[in-house]
C-alpha positions as a printed Julia matrix, in Angstrom:
89×3 Matrix{Float64}:
   5.12   -6.95   13.55
   5.71   -5.16   10.33
   7.03   -5.91    7.9
   6.13   -9.49    8.48
   3.22  -10.24    5.94
   1.28  -12.01    8.84
   0.82   -8.84   10.57
  -1.09   -7.4     7.48
  -3.11  -10.83    7.34
  -4.36  -10.46   10.71
  -5.57   -6.97   10.01
  -7.06   -7.88    6.82
  -8.67  -10.79    8.42
  -9.92   -8.79   11.43
 -11.59   -6.43    8.95
 -12.71   -8.89    6.45
 -11.34   -7.3     3.53
  -8.74   -8.27    0.71
  -5.34   -6.66    0.27
  -6.19   -5.19   -3.01
  -8.82   -3.12   -1.31
  -6.38   -1.44    1.19
  -4.01    1.64    1.02
  -1.03    1.43    3.29
   0.57    4.77    4.28
   4.16    4.41    6.18
   7.51    6.04    6.41
   9.16    2.51    6.2
  10.35    1.19    2.9
  10.31   -2.22    4.25
   6.7    -2.24    5.37
   5.52   -0.75    2.15
   7.34   -3.35    0.11
   5.62   -6.12    1.94
   2.28   -4.36    1.46
   3.04   -3.79   -2.1
   3.75   -7.69   -2.5
   0.46   -8.5    -0.82
  -1.3    -6.33   -3.58
  -2.03   -3.17   -1.44
  -1.69    0.35   -2.73
   1.21    1.95   -1.06
   2.07    5.74    0.03
   5.41    6.52    1.29
   5.09    9.65    3.67
   8.18   11.67    4.14
   9.79   11.42    0.63
   8.75   13.51   -2.38
  10.56   11.38   -5.02
   8.99    8.13   -6.18
  10.59    4.91   -4.97
  10.59    1.97   -7.42
   7.62   -0.45   -6.42
   5.84    2.14   -4.45
   2.54    3.59   -5.66
   2.84    7.19   -4.34
   5.24    9.36   -2.27
   4.32   12.47   -0.42
   6.48   14.58    1.8
   3.97   15.11    4.55
   0.64   13.45    5.58
  -1.19   16.88    4.81
  -0.51   16.27    1.17
  -2.65   13.15    0.91
  -5.77   15.19    0.08
  -3.9    16.35   -2.96
  -3.52   12.76   -4.33
  -6.87   11.28   -2.86
  -8.42   10.8    -6.29
  -5.27    9.0    -7.77
  -5.22    6.82   -4.88
  -8.78    5.96   -5.5
  -7.93    5.21   -9.11
  -5.0     2.93   -8.15
  -7.17    1.0    -5.7
  -9.55    0.21   -8.49
  -6.68   -0.86  -10.66
  -5.31   -3.12   -7.92
  -8.7    -4.64   -7.4
  -8.8    -6.06  -11.09
  -5.27   -7.5   -10.52
  -5.96   -9.73   -7.74
  -3.58  -10.43   -4.75
  -0.42  -12.12   -3.88
  -0.89  -15.32   -1.75
   2.52  -15.13   -0.34
   4.67  -11.93    0.4
   7.77  -13.86    1.42
  11.01  -12.6     0.26
């Protein structure tokens, strides 16, 4: 399970997508750090203040629409960076 990188890889393989094309919303910092190391765009839900290494923070899921355009821009940015091959510690 999360935050094991293999859990994320199973989902990526299942959907046939790359990490850099994905956005992860979570309220667990460890889960988001793993997603970040894999190259995913990360959104911390439940915190208003930005955390180092996390792309976006919102206090509640209802705020997602207010940052949707910025998330889309970040996904495009990640797509040009590539992905990590190992999210180990």
